[in-house]
Structure formats: structure tokens, C-alpha cells
Coordinates of C-alpha atoms (C1' of nucleotides) in Angstrom, one line a residue:
Chain A
M1219 CA 62.9 -89.2 1.4
A1220 CA 66.0 -88.6 1.1
L1221 CA 69.0 -91.1 -0.8
S1222 CA 71.4 -92.4 1.9
E1223 CA 74.6 -92.5 0.8
P1224 CA 74.7 -95.5 -2.0
F1225 CA 78.3 -96.0 -1.9
I1226 CA 79.5 -96.9 2.2
K1227 CA 82.4 -99.4 2.3
N1228 CA 82.1 -102.0 4.8
H1229 CA 84.0 -102.6 8.0
D1230 CA 86.0 -105.2 7.7
C1231 CA 84.2 -108.2 10.4
A1232 CA 87.3 -108.1 12.5
D1233 CA 87.9 -104.2 13.0
C1234 CA 83.9 -104.4 13.6
P1235 CA 83.1 -101.5 17.0
I1236 CA 80.4 -104.5 17.5
R1237 CA 81.7 -107.5 16.5
H1238 CA 81.6 -109.6 19.9
R1239 CA 78.0 -108.5 20.8
A1240 CA 76.1 -108.5 17.9
V1241 CA 74.3 -111.6 17.0
C1242 CA 77.5 -112.9 15.0
A1243 CA 79.1 -112.6 18.4
R1244 CA 80.1 -116.6 18.5
C1245 CA 80.8 -117.4 15.0
E1246 CA 84.4 -118.2 13.7
T1247 CA 86.4 -117.5 11.8
D1248 CA 84.9 -119.1 8.5
E1249 CA 81.5 -118.4 9.6
L1250 CA 82.2 -114.6 9.5
R1251 CA 83.4 -115.1 6.3
E1252 CA 80.4 -116.4 5.1
L1253 CA 78.8 -113.6 6.8
E1254 CA 81.4 -111.4 5.2
E1255 CA 79.8 -112.0 2.1
M1256 CA 76.7 -111.7 1.9
K1257 CA 76.6 -108.4 4.8
F1258 CA 76.0 -105.0 2.7
Y1259 CA 76.1 -102.0 4.9
R1260 CA 73.0 -99.3 4.7
T1261 CA 73.2 -96.2 6.8
F1262 CA 70.7 -93.4 7.3
E1263 CA 70.2 -89.8 8.9
A1264 CA 68.6 -88.8 11.8
G1265 CA 64.8 -88.8 11.8
Q1266 CA 65.0 -90.9 8.7
T1267 CA 62.2 -93.8 8.9
V1268 CA 64.0 -97.2 8.2
I1269 CA 60.9 -99.2 8.3
W1270 CA 56.9 -99.1 8.0
S1271 CA 55.2 -101.4 10.4
G1272 CA 53.5 -103.4 7.7
D1273 CA 56.1 -102.9 5.2
R1274 CA 58.0 -106.0 3.6
M1275 CA 61.5 -106.5 5.1
D1276 CA 63.4 -108.3 3.2
F1277 CA 66.6 -108.8 5.1
V1278 CA 67.6 -108.2 9.1
A1279 CA 70.5 -106.1 10.6
S1280 CA 72.5 -105.3 13.2
V1281 CA 72.8 -101.6 14.5
V1282 CA 76.2 -101.0 13.9
E1283 CA 76.6 -97.7 15.2
G1284 CA 73.9 -94.8 16.2
I1285 CA 70.4 -95.5 18.0
A1286 CA 67.3 -96.1 16.2
T1287 CA 63.3 -96.5 18.3
L1288 CA 61.1 -99.7 17.7
S1289 CA 57.9 -98.4 17.6
Q1290 CA 53.4 -99.0 17.7
T1291 CA 51.2 -96.4 16.6
M1292 CA 47.5 -96.9 17.4
E1293 CA 45.1 -95.3 14.9
D1294 CA 44.4 -92.0 16.5
G1295 CA 48.3 -90.7 16.8
R1296 CA 48.9 -92.9 19.7
T1297 CA 51.9 -94.1 19.7
Q1298 CA 54.5 -96.0 22.3
M1299 CA 57.7 -96.8 22.3
V1300 CA 58.9 -100.2 22.3
G1301 CA 61.6 -101.2 22.1
L1302 CA 65.3 -98.6 21.9
L1303 CA 68.0 -99.9 20.2
L1304 CA 71.8 -99.6 20.7
P1305 CA 75.2 -100.5 19.2
S1306 CA 74.5 -104.5 18.7
D1307 CA 71.1 -104.6 18.7
F1308 CA 68.7 -106.4 16.2
V1309 CA 66.5 -106.0 13.9
G1310 CA 63.5 -107.9 12.4
R1311 CA 62.4 -111.6 12.8
P1312 CA 63.8 -114.3 11.0
G1313 CA 60.5 -116.5 9.4
R1314 CA 59.2 -113.0 9.2
E1315 CA 58.2 -111.1 6.2
I1316 CA 56.2 -108.1 7.4
A1317 CA 57.5 -105.6 10.0
A1318 CA 55.7 -105.1 13.4
Y1319 CA 56.9 -101.8 14.0
D1320 CA 58.2 -99.0 13.4
V1321 CA 62.1 -98.6 13.1
I1322 CA 62.9 -94.7 12.6
A1323 CA 66.8 -93.6 12.8
T1324 CA 67.0 -90.7 15.7
T1325 CA 71.1 -90.5 15.1
T1326 CA 72.2 -91.3 12.4
L1327 CA 72.4 -94.3 12.0
T1328 CA 74.9 -97.4 10.0
M1329 CA 73.2 -101.6 10.5
C1330 CA 75.1 -103.9 8.9
C1331 CA 72.5 -106.2 7.0
F1332 CA 72.5 -109.5 5.4
R1333 CA 69.1 -110.3 2.9
K1334 CA 66.4 -112.3 4.3
K1335 CA 66.5 -115.5 2.8
P1336 CA 70.7 -116.3 2.4
F1337 CA 70.5 -115.1 6.1
E1338 CA 68.3 -117.9 7.9
E1339 CA 69.9 -121.2 5.4
M1340 CA 72.8 -120.0 7.0
M1341 CA 71.4 -119.6 10.2
A1342 CA 69.4 -123.1 9.7
H1343 CA 73.1 -124.4 9.5
T1344 CA 75.0 -122.6 11.5
P1345 CA 74.1 -123.0 15.2
H1346 CA 76.2 -120.5 16.9
I1347 CA 74.4 -117.8 15.2
G1348 CA 70.9 -119.7 16.9
Q1349 CA 72.0 -119.3 20.0
R1350 CA 73.3 -115.9 19.8
L1351 CA 70.1 -114.3 19.0
L1352 CA 68.0 -117.1 21.5
E1353 CA 70.4 -115.4 24.4
M1354 CA 70.0 -111.9 23.0
T1355 CA 66.1 -112.4 22.6
L1356 CA 65.8 -113.5 26.1
D1357 CA 67.4 -110.6 27.3
E1358 CA 65.0 -108.5 25.4
L1359 CA 62.5 -110.1 26.8
D1360 CA 63.4 -109.3 30.3
A1361 CA 64.2 -105.4 28.7
A1362 CA 60.2 -105.2 28.0
R1363 CA 59.7 -106.7 31.6
E1364 CA 61.6 -103.9 33.0
W1365 CA 59.5 -101.4 31.0
M1366 CA 56.0 -103.0 31.1
L1367 CA 56.7 -102.4 35.0
L1368 CA 57.6 -99.6 34.4
L1369 CA 54.8 -98.6 32.4
G1370 CA 52.0 -100.2 34.4
R1371 CA 53.5 -99.3 38.0
K1372 CA 56.1 -96.3 38.3
T1373 CA 55.2 -92.4 38.2
A1374 CA 56.0 -89.9 36.6
R1375 CA 59.1 -89.2 37.9
E1376 CA 60.5 -92.4 38.5
K1377 CA 59.4 -93.3 34.5
I1378 CA 62.0 -90.1 34.1
A1379 CA 64.6 -91.1 36.6
S1380 CA 64.9 -94.9 35.6
L1381 CA 65.3 -93.7 31.4
L1382 CA 68.1 -91.1 33.0
A1383 CA 69.5 -94.2 35.0
I1384 CA 68.9 -96.4 32.0
I1385 CA 70.7 -94.0 29.7
A1386 CA 73.7 -93.0 32.2
R1387 CA 74.2 -97.0 32.8
R1388 CA 74.3 -97.4 29.1
D1389 CA 76.9 -94.4 28.4
A1390 CA 79.1 -95.4 31.7
S1391 CA 79.7 -98.9 30.4
L1392 CA 80.0 -97.8 26.8
K1393 CA 82.8 -95.4 28.1
L1394 CA 84.0 -98.3 30.4
A1395 CA 84.1 -95.2 33.2
T1396 CA 84.0 -94.2 36.9
T1397 CA 80.2 -95.4 37.6
R1398 CA 81.0 -94.1 40.7
R1399 CA 81.7 -90.6 40.6
K1400 CA 80.1 -88.2 38.9
I1401 CA 78.0 -88.9 35.3
V1402 CA 78.0 -86.5 32.3
F1403 CA 76.2 -87.1 29.2
D1404 CA 73.9 -86.4 26.3
L1405 CA 69.8 -87.2 26.0
P1406 CA 69.6 -88.7 22.5
L1407 CA 66.6 -88.6 23.1
T1408 CA 64.0 -85.6 22.3
R1409 CA 60.9 -85.2 24.8
E1410 CA 58.8 -86.7 22.8
A1411 CA 60.7 -89.4 22.1
M1412 CA 61.2 -89.7 26.1
A1413 CA 57.3 -89.3 26.0
D1414 CA 56.9 -92.3 23.8
Y1415 CA 59.1 -94.0 25.9
L1416 CA 57.5 -93.7 29.4
G1417 CA 53.8 -93.9 28.4
L1418 CA 53.7 -89.9 29.2
T1419 CA 53.1 -86.6 27.3
L1420 CA 56.4 -84.5 26.6
E1421 CA 55.0 -81.5 28.5
T1422 CA 54.9 -83.7 31.4
V1423 CA 58.5 -84.8 30.5
S1424 CA 59.9 -81.3 30.5
R1425 CA 57.9 -81.0 33.6
Q1426 CA 59.5 -83.3 35.5
I1427 CA 62.6 -83.4 34.2
S1428 CA 62.8 -79.3 35.3
A1429 CA 61.4 -80.5 39.2
L1430 CA 64.4 -83.3 39.4
K1431 CA 66.4 -80.2 37.9
R1432 CA 64.8 -78.3 40.9
D1433 CA 65.8 -80.7 43.3
G1434 CA 69.0 -81.0 42.4
V1435 CA 68.8 -84.7 41.4
I1436 CA 70.3 -83.6 37.7
V1437 CA 72.2 -80.1 36.7
L1438 CA 71.2 -79.8 32.7
E1439 CA 73.1 -77.6 30.4
G1440 CA 71.1 -76.6 27.4
K1441 CA 68.2 -79.4 26.6
R1442 CA 70.1 -81.9 25.9
H1443 CA 73.4 -82.3 28.6
V1444 CA 72.8 -83.9 31.4
T1445 CA 74.9 -84.3 34.6
V1446 CA 73.6 -86.5 38.1
P1447 CA 75.8 -85.4 40.2
D1448 CA 75.1 -88.8 42.6
F1449 CA 73.8 -91.2 41.0
D1450 CA 73.0 -93.3 44.0
R1451 CA 70.2 -90.4 44.5
L1452 CA 69.4 -90.5 41.3
L1453 CA 68.9 -95.0 41.1
G1454 CA 66.8 -93.5 44.6
E1455 CA 63.9 -92.0 42.3
T1456 CA 63.6 -94.9 40.3
G1457 CA 61.7 -96.7 42.6
D1458 CA 63.7 -99.4 42.8
D1459 CA 65.9 -101.4 44.7
A1460 CA 68.9 -100.4 45.0
D1461 CA 70.8 -102.8 43.1
G1462 CA 69.2 -101.2 40.0
G1463 CA 66.7 -103.5 39.7
L1464 CA 67.8 -105.3 36.4
P1465 CA 66.7 -108.6 36.3
T1466 CA 69.7 -111.0 38.1
Chain B
M104 CA 52.6 -124.0 51.6
A105 CA 50.9 -126.9 51.5
L106 CA 52.4 -130.3 50.6
S107 CA 51.8 -130.5 46.5
E108 CA 51.4 -134.2 45.4
P109 CA 54.4 -136.1 46.2
F110 CA 53.2 -139.0 43.2
I111 CA 52.1 -137.7 39.8
K112 CA 52.5 -140.3 37.0
N113 CA 54.2 -138.6 34.4
H114 CA 51.7 -138.0 30.9
D115 CA 53.4 -140.1 27.6
C116 CA 55.0 -137.7 25.6
A117 CA 52.8 -139.1 22.6
D118 CA 49.7 -138.4 24.5
C119 CA 51.0 -134.9 25.6
P120 CA 48.5 -132.5 25.5
I121 CA 50.5 -129.7 24.2
R122 CA 53.2 -131.8 21.9
H123 CA 53.1 -129.3 19.2
R124 CA 53.2 -126.5 21.2
A125 CA 55.7 -127.0 23.3
V126 CA 59.5 -126.5 23.7
C127 CA 59.5 -130.3 22.7
A128 CA 57.5 -129.4 19.5
R129 CA 60.5 -130.0 17.1
C130 CA 61.9 -132.9 18.9
E131 CA 62.1 -136.4 16.9
T132 CA 61.0 -139.5 18.5
D133 CA 65.0 -140.2 19.7
E134 CA 65.1 -137.4 21.0
L135 CA 61.5 -137.7 22.6
R136 CA 62.6 -140.4 24.5
E137 CA 65.8 -138.6 26.0
L138 CA 63.5 -135.8 26.8
E139 CA 60.8 -138.2 28.4
E140 CA 64.3 -140.0 30.4
M141 CA 64.7 -136.5 32.1
K142 CA 60.9 -135.1 32.5
F143 CA 59.5 -135.0 36.1
Y144 CA 55.8 -133.7 36.5
R145 CA 54.9 -131.1 39.5
T146 CA 52.0 -130.1 40.0
F147 CA 50.9 -126.3 42.4
E148 CA 47.6 -125.6 43.8
A149 CA 45.9 -122.2 42.7
G150 CA 47.5 -119.4 44.8
Q151 CA 50.6 -121.1 45.3
T152 CA 54.1 -120.4 44.9
V153 CA 56.4 -121.5 42.3
I154 CA 59.0 -119.3 42.4
W155 CA 60.2 -116.0 44.7
S156 CA 61.9 -113.9 42.7
G157 CA 65.4 -114.2 43.6
D158 CA 65.3 -117.9 44.3
R159 CA 67.8 -120.3 43.0
M160 CA 66.2 -122.0 40.2
D161 CA 67.9 -125.3 39.1
F162 CA 64.9 -126.7 36.9
V163 CA 63.2 -125.5 33.3
A164 CA 59.4 -125.8 33.1
S165 CA 56.7 -126.2 30.2
V166 CA 53.0 -125.4 31.5
V167 CA 51.1 -128.3 30.8
E168 CA 47.6 -127.9 32.6
G169 CA 46.6 -124.1 34.7
I170 CA 48.2 -121.1 34.3
A171 CA 50.5 -119.6 35.8
T172 CA 52.0 -115.7 36.4
L173 CA 55.2 -114.2 36.3
S174 CA 54.8 -110.9 38.1
Q175 CA 57.4 -108.8 39.4
T176 CA 57.0 -106.4 42.9
M177 CA 58.4 -103.2 43.5
E178 CA 59.7 -102.4 47.5
D179 CA 56.6 -100.9 48.3
G180 CA 54.8 -103.9 47.1
R181 CA 53.0 -102.2 43.8
T182 CA 53.5 -105.5 41.2
Q183 CA 52.7 -105.5 37.7
M184 CA 52.1 -108.6 36.0
V185 CA 54.5 -109.0 33.1
G186 CA 53.8 -112.3 31.7
L187 CA 50.8 -115.1 31.4
L188 CA 51.7 -118.9 31.5
L189 CA 49.5 -120.8 29.4
P190 CA 49.3 -124.6 28.6
S191 CA 52.9 -124.8 26.5
D192 CA 54.6 -122.1 27.7
F193 CA 58.2 -122.3 28.8
V194 CA 59.3 -120.6 32.7
G195 CA 63.1 -120.5 33.3
R196 CA 65.3 -119.3 31.1
P197 CA 68.7 -121.6 30.3
G198 CA 71.8 -119.9 31.3
R199 CA 70.4 -118.2 34.9
E200 CA 70.5 -119.4 38.1
I201 CA 68.6 -117.2 40.4
A202 CA 63.9 -116.7 39.0
A203 CA 64.3 -112.6 38.2
Y204 CA 59.7 -113.2 38.5
D205 CA 57.5 -114.7 40.7
V206 CA 56.0 -117.9 39.5
I207 CA 52.4 -118.2 40.9
A208 CA 49.9 -120.6 40.3
T209 CA 46.7 -118.8 39.6
T210 CA 44.4 -122.2 38.9
T211 CA 45.9 -125.7 39.9
L212 CA 48.8 -125.8 37.5
T213 CA 50.9 -129.0 36.3
M214 CA 54.2 -128.6 35.1
C215 CA 56.4 -130.7 33.1
C216 CA 60.2 -130.1 34.4
F217 CA 63.8 -130.4 33.5
R218 CA 66.4 -130.1 35.7
K219 CA 68.6 -127.0 34.3
K220 CA 72.4 -128.8 33.8
P221 CA 71.1 -131.6 31.8
F222 CA 68.3 -129.5 30.1
E223 CA 70.9 -127.1 29.1
E224 CA 73.4 -130.7 28.0
M225 CA 70.7 -131.2 25.9
M226 CA 70.4 -128.2 24.1
A227 CA 73.9 -128.1 23.2
H228 CA 73.3 -131.1 20.9
T229 CA 69.8 -131.0 20.0
P230 CA 69.0 -128.4 17.5
H231 CA 66.1 -128.6 17.5
I232 CA 65.0 -127.3 20.8
G233 CA 67.0 -124.1 20.4
Q234 CA 65.0 -123.3 17.7
R235 CA 61.4 -123.6 19.0
L236 CA 62.5 -121.9 22.6
L237 CA 64.0 -119.0 19.9
E238 CA 60.7 -119.5 17.9
M239 CA 59.2 -119.0 21.3
T240 CA 60.7 -116.1 23.4
L241 CA 60.3 -113.8 20.3
D242 CA 56.6 -115.2 20.4
E243 CA 56.8 -113.9 23.5
L244 CA 58.9 -110.5 22.9
D245 CA 56.2 -109.3 20.4
A246 CA 53.5 -110.5 23.0
A247 CA 55.5 -108.2 25.6
R248 CA 55.9 -105.3 23.2
E249 CA 51.6 -106.3 22.2
W250 CA 51.1 -105.1 25.8
M251 CA 53.6 -102.0 26.8
L252 CA 51.3 -100.3 24.6
L253 CA 48.4 -101.7 26.1
L254 CA 50.4 -100.5 29.5
G255 CA 51.1 -96.7 27.9
R256 CA 48.7 -96.0 25.7
K257 CA 45.6 -97.2 26.3
T258 CA 42.6 -96.2 28.4
A259 CA 41.4 -98.2 31.3
R260 CA 38.5 -99.1 29.9
E261 CA 40.2 -100.0 26.8
K262 CA 43.1 -101.9 28.6
I263 CA 39.9 -104.3 30.1
A264 CA 38.0 -104.5 26.5
S265 CA 41.6 -105.8 25.6
L266 CA 42.3 -108.7 28.4
L267 CA 39.2 -109.8 27.9
A268 CA 40.0 -110.0 23.8
I269 CA 42.6 -111.9 24.6
I270 CA 41.0 -114.2 26.5
A271 CA 38.3 -115.0 24.6
R272 CA 40.3 -115.1 21.6
R273 CA 42.6 -118.2 23.3
D274 CA 39.9 -120.2 24.2
A275 CA 37.8 -119.7 21.2
S276 CA 41.2 -121.3 19.4
L277 CA 41.8 -124.0 23.2
K278 CA 38.0 -124.8 21.7
L279 CA 39.0 -124.7 18.1
A280 CA 36.0 -122.3 17.9
T281 CA 32.9 -120.9 16.2
T282 CA 34.9 -117.5 16.7
R283 CA 32.0 -116.0 15.0
R284 CA 28.7 -116.2 17.4
K285 CA 28.9 -115.1 21.0
I286 CA 31.8 -116.5 23.0
V287 CA 31.1 -117.9 26.2
F288 CA 34.5 -118.2 28.7
D289 CA 35.4 -117.9 32.6
L290 CA 37.5 -115.4 33.2
P291 CA 40.7 -117.1 35.3
L292 CA 42.0 -113.9 36.7
T293 CA 40.6 -112.6 39.8
R294 CA 40.0 -108.4 39.9
E295 CA 43.3 -108.1 41.3
A296 CA 45.7 -110.3 39.0
M297 CA 43.8 -108.7 36.3
A298 CA 44.3 -104.9 38.0
D299 CA 48.0 -106.5 38.0
Y300 CA 47.9 -107.7 34.7
L301 CA 46.6 -104.1 32.9
G302 CA 48.5 -101.4 35.5
L303 CA 45.5 -100.4 37.0
T304 CA 43.6 -101.0 40.4
L305 CA 40.8 -103.4 41.5
E306 CA 38.7 -100.4 41.7
T307 CA 38.8 -99.6 38.2
V308 CA 38.8 -102.7 37.3
S309 CA 35.7 -103.4 39.0
R310 CA 33.8 -100.5 37.5
Q311 CA 34.8 -100.8 33.6
I312 CA 33.6 -104.1 33.7
S313 CA 30.7 -102.9 35.7
A314 CA 30.4 -100.1 32.6
L315 CA 31.6 -102.7 30.0
K316 CA 28.7 -104.7 31.6
R317 CA 26.1 -101.9 31.6
D318 CA 26.5 -100.5 28.0
G319 CA 25.8 -103.9 26.8
V320 CA 29.6 -105.1 25.6
I321 CA 29.0 -108.5 27.9
V322 CA 27.1 -109.8 29.8
L323 CA 27.7 -111.0 33.1
E324 CA 26.8 -114.5 35.1
G325 CA 28.9 -114.3 38.3
K326 CA 31.5 -112.5 38.7
R327 CA 33.6 -114.4 36.2
H328 CA 31.3 -115.9 33.5
V329 CA 31.4 -113.7 30.9
T330 CA 29.4 -113.9 27.4
V331 CA 30.3 -111.8 23.8
P332 CA 27.4 -111.2 22.5
D333 CA 29.4 -109.3 18.8
F334 CA 32.9 -109.9 19.4
D335 CA 33.6 -107.0 16.6
R336 CA 31.6 -104.8 19.1
L337 CA 34.2 -106.0 21.8
L338 CA 37.1 -105.7 19.6
G339 CA 36.1 -102.2 18.1
E340 CA 36.6 -101.4 22.7
T341 CA 40.3 -102.2 22.5
G342 CA 41.2 -99.2 20.8
D343 CA 43.5 -101.9 18.3
D344 CA 43.0 -101.5 15.3
A345 CA 40.2 -103.9 13.2
D346 CA 41.9 -106.4 13.1
G347 CA 42.7 -106.2 16.7
G348 CA 46.1 -105.5 16.5
L349 CA 48.2 -108.5 16.4
P350 CA 51.6 -108.2 15.1
T351 CA 51.3 -109.7 11.4
Chain C
dC226 C1' 27.8 -118.0 63.4
dG227 C1' 31.6 -115.4 62.3
dC228 C1' 35.8 -114.6 59.5
dA229 C1' 38.4 -114.2 55.4
dC230 C1' 37.8 -113.4 50.6
dC231 C1' 36.6 -111.2 46.0
dG232 C1' 33.9 -107.8 44.7
dT233 C1' 31.0 -103.4 44.0
dT234 C1' 30.6 -98.7 44.8
dG235 C1' 30.9 -94.2 46.7
dA236 C1' 32.7 -89.6 47.6
dC237 C1' 36.7 -87.5 47.5
dG238 C1' 41.5 -86.7 46.1
dT239 C1' 45.7 -86.7 42.7
dT240 C1' 48.4 -87.1 38.8
dA241 C1' 49.1 -86.8 34.5
dC242 C1' 46.6 -84.8 30.3
dT243 C1' 44.3 -81.0 27.1
dC244 C1' 44.6 -77.0 25.2
dA245 C1' 47.8 -73.1 24.7
dA246 C1' 50.7 -69.0 25.5
dC247 C1' 55.5 -68.1 25.4
dT248 C1' 61.1 -68.9 24.5
dA249 C1' 64.9 -69.9 22.8
dG250 C1' 68.0 -71.3 19.4
dA251 C1' 69.1 -72.6 15.2
dG252 C1' 69.1 -71.7 10.0
dT253 C1' 67.6 -68.8 6.2
dG254 C1' 67.8 -65.1 3.7
dG255 C1' 67.3 -60.1 1.9
Chain D
dC1487 C1' 73.1 -57.8 10.6
dC1488 C1' 67.9 -58.1 10.8
dA1489 C1' 63.9 -60.0 10.1
dC1490 C1' 61.4 -64.2 9.9
dT1491 C1' 60.7 -68.7 10.6
dC1492 C1' 61.3 -73.4 12.0
dT1493 C1' 61.6 -76.8 15.6
dA1494 C1' 62.3 -78.0 20.5
dG1495 C1' 62.0 -77.3 25.2
dT1496 C1' 59.0 -74.6 29.3
dT1497 C1' 55.5 -73.2 31.8
dG1498 C1' 50.4 -72.4 33.5
dA1499 C1' 45.3 -73.4 34.5
dG1500 C1' 41.6 -76.2 33.4
dT1501 C1' 40.2 -80.6 33.3
dA1502 C1' 39.6 -85.6 32.9
dA1503 C1' 41.2 -90.0 34.5
dC1504 C1' 42.2 -93.0 37.5
dG1505 C1' 43.9 -93.6 42.5
dT1506 C1' 42.4 -94.1 47.3
dC1507 C1' 40.2 -94.3 51.0
dA1508 C1' 36.2 -96.5 52.8
dA1509 C1' 31.6 -99.1 53.3
dC1510 C1' 29.3 -102.7 51.6
dG1511 C1' 27.8 -107.4 49.1
dG1512 C1' 27.4 -112.3 48.9
dT1513 C1' 29.9 -116.4 49.1
dG1514 C1' 32.5 -120.7 51.2
dC1515 C1' 34.0 -122.9 55.4
dG1516 C1' 35.7 -124.2 59.8

DNA sequence: CGCACCGTTGACGTTACTCAACTAGAGTGG
DNA sequence: CCACTCTAGTTGAGTAACGTCAACGGTGCG
């Protein structure tokens, strides 16, 4: 395993890109100062494993930059992604010693880490953290349930369209964008990672992407660069109702 | 919709069967008294809809007795169960006005309800409730992720075996049981509900149950009464590793 | 009795998986 | 510069698993 940068300068919390969305979002200045003292940054290269399921995990963390995946693997190698970790998402469960999932960096990844013990102690006397974590966990639960509908009931084509819509939406919100006109983004996942996300094989993913391309729902340049000429058309392919099926 | 009993006597919290597992588990005597004053019981008959997705929801609740399901339906009628609500489980999301899922009583159902506004106000000054709710939500998230693996990667046979194992385990823990010897329980779900749980059709469910019966993994009396002569054998059919695949 | 509901089973169709060959780029080294 | 290799991705042919459609059995109920 490549040695990850040992010298990483911490952001100042005030400048932190995820300051108002992460687990610390509700913290006051003094609480932030307390967190600031205990935090430490870690970075991982694309493809590196952050944690193996079953490993002892002595920290919790927020994703600051980059993308990671949360996944489960069966004995015979079948794997299912169960979470996609984007900036501001939280990793680790207070009160749990042992990681339940594999966490793998998909891109270069920077995490803002806290040793578990001190973090838990701070949680005990800082309601803002627990409140925010509850809110975030409820959101994740909603996302997981949306995902369950996808896994259990959607066709391969609908699955791909849904994934593209999710990525497109996220990218759009990130670039505070022009949701109305055509959307352009790069797929952050390999075909295999998409397959693990969607409960498909990579061949099926490839075929369905080709089909969507052939049908003009998307335009591809290279393997990863996607243009969606008509977002509503894409939404129509997801199987969800008009608004995109997000829990209301 | 049949009129549900208008006169339901509330349990005394002290005698409540879910006292130490529900959202109120950590509450002190005085906090409990406050809850006691605002709570009200509602019952529903088997098959009755508790809430429709999209409805305004002005209460939150704990399941006291009985079973309910949480599910999503697509426009064309495909439906996926996304939660199975057992005694002590919590229904409703603080801070959300509109229900995101259909909640349907599977058996006769008793719920301990709180109007949302007062409950939220109480949460604000009672950390014990938020703490417990966070814990419960994290557990649900783990269960949802286990379920995602099932939906995305397991075969029909493994799905059925997994569901039977889950029900068996729950029943065993409820009857503080004899997990070692043979296990007997009644399926609380119709074949159709199982299909919605597992992302299958009811015919496939029926066929796989027949196959497990034929292979001696289970013994059926009538349609619903199940005996598992060898629980380890059943676990072997789930595709999980020996311990049953629960997050550790 | 007739009906509704739940469940089973069979025949057949479709979707997505498996196995395999092949292409396109990116990097490496002579 | 040209092989050579590696990885990611595409595509095709054949197949297995599950879905669809349909018939039928048992049970409970008005």
C-alpha cells in the first residue's frame, strides 16, 4: 500500500469547503475550535482501501474532497456497493469498534478524521453534533431506501438512467448550475463500480450505456465524459415519476 | 376504511412491552411522565393503510404490537418494500411534514403516537430521545445495507433463505429461545409481501419455498407454519458467512 | 353456493448473466 | 519511434434464472 502523504496541512475550519454540510455544520465557534484541535487530515490515492470490513476502526471522519465507496463482499466474491461517499459525508459509526464495510477511495480522497474516543466524548456534551449526525443519518436512510427500490424493481436500463441522473444532479448542485439546459459531467466510477452500485454485471452496464447512447439519451466522448442533451428525457428513462422520485 | 377503535386505553409506560427498546428507552422517569401525557394509542387492522406516501403526517409513533411494512410504489405499480416495522420500531421522521412511504399494517397493529410538533419540541430539550433515535436510525441503516446486498446480489433461493433466517432469528430473540434446537414460527407475510420484500414475483417466492421444502431445509404445515429442523443448514443457504452476515 | 383471496404449479418468454474475443488508450522500456 | 503489456471498456453468442401468463386448488365467508 502506497504511503499516503504524512504531511497534510489541515484546512482552517472557517475555510472548509464542507463547513456547513458536514457533521460539524451546526457547531458554534467554540465547538469548532474544540474540533479543530482534535482533527487530523488523511489522504488516499484513487483505488486505495481506506478500511477493510472487519478491521478495527479507531477513528471517524468526514469526506472533505473526493469520492469513496462503501461496499460489502460475499465469500464467493459477489460485491454490492451500499454507499457512495461524497464530500461532507460521514464515515464510521460512533459506538462501533469494527468496520462493517469496505471503504475504498475512488478518486484522490481527503478526509477530516477524529479519533473515535475523543469524538464520542465530545458528542456526549455537544448536542449539535448528535443532532446533525441524526439528520445526516436519516438522509442516508432515505437514500438507501430509494436505492432499494432501484435494486429490487428497476430494469437494467432504468438503473443506469437513475445512476446517471443522480450523478448529473449532484454535479449540477455542486456547480450551482443550469439544470435546465444540457448537462455535462464525467463519470467518477468505472463500469465495474457502476455494476456494483446497481447490482448488475459490468457487461450489462456497458451494453445499457451503449443503448442509451444509441438512442440519443446521452452523448459520450471517450468512456467517461457524458453529455445529457435533455435531462427530462433522461428522467423519463429512470422509471421514477416526473420529479425524479426523491423522497419529499 | 374501517373505523379503528376510538377507545384504546394507553399502556402505562412502566408496563410497556417496548419500554427499553423504543425511542423512549433512555428516558428517565420524569421524561417518561412528559411523554406519557402526550402519547395516544392507535390501532389498525391487518391490511389497513396507516399512511399513504405523500400524505401529510402530523404524528410520529412507535410500533407497540404487530407488524407493518414500509414500501414504495412506482407509477406502473411495481412496489418494493423498504422497511419491515416490528415492535419498538419508530415511524415518521422528525422535521418531515409529508410521508415518504406507504405504511401498511400487516397484522393487527398498535402504535404509540405523538403529535409531531410537541414531540419535536420535547426532543429539543431531551437529549436522551435524540440519542436513542440516532442509535435506532444507525441500526436501520445497517439493516438497509444488508438488505441492499440481498436485493442486488443474492439469488432467489438465497433471498428466501435469508428472509426465513431473519424471521426465525427475530422470533427466537423474542421468545428468548433455544436458538440451538429446531425453530418453529409462523410467517407474518403473504407470498406477495415476501416478494415485495425480496424484489421477486410471488410465483418465484412460492417456487423457492417449495424447493426449500422439497430439499428438507424447511418443513411446512399449511402455508404459513414453518419448522426449521437445522438452522445452520438454513444459514448455509443464505449465502452469508457462517455468523449470518450481520454487521459486526 | 358462489366468490374472493391466497397459494401452487406449469409452459413459455425475456432479461440479464457467463464466457469469450476483441478494441482503445496509457504507460513502459528498448 | 515501435513493440509490449495492462487496464478499461465493448460486443457477440449461448444460457440460466427469473418473470409472465394462465390454470387450478384450498379455505373462509356472506
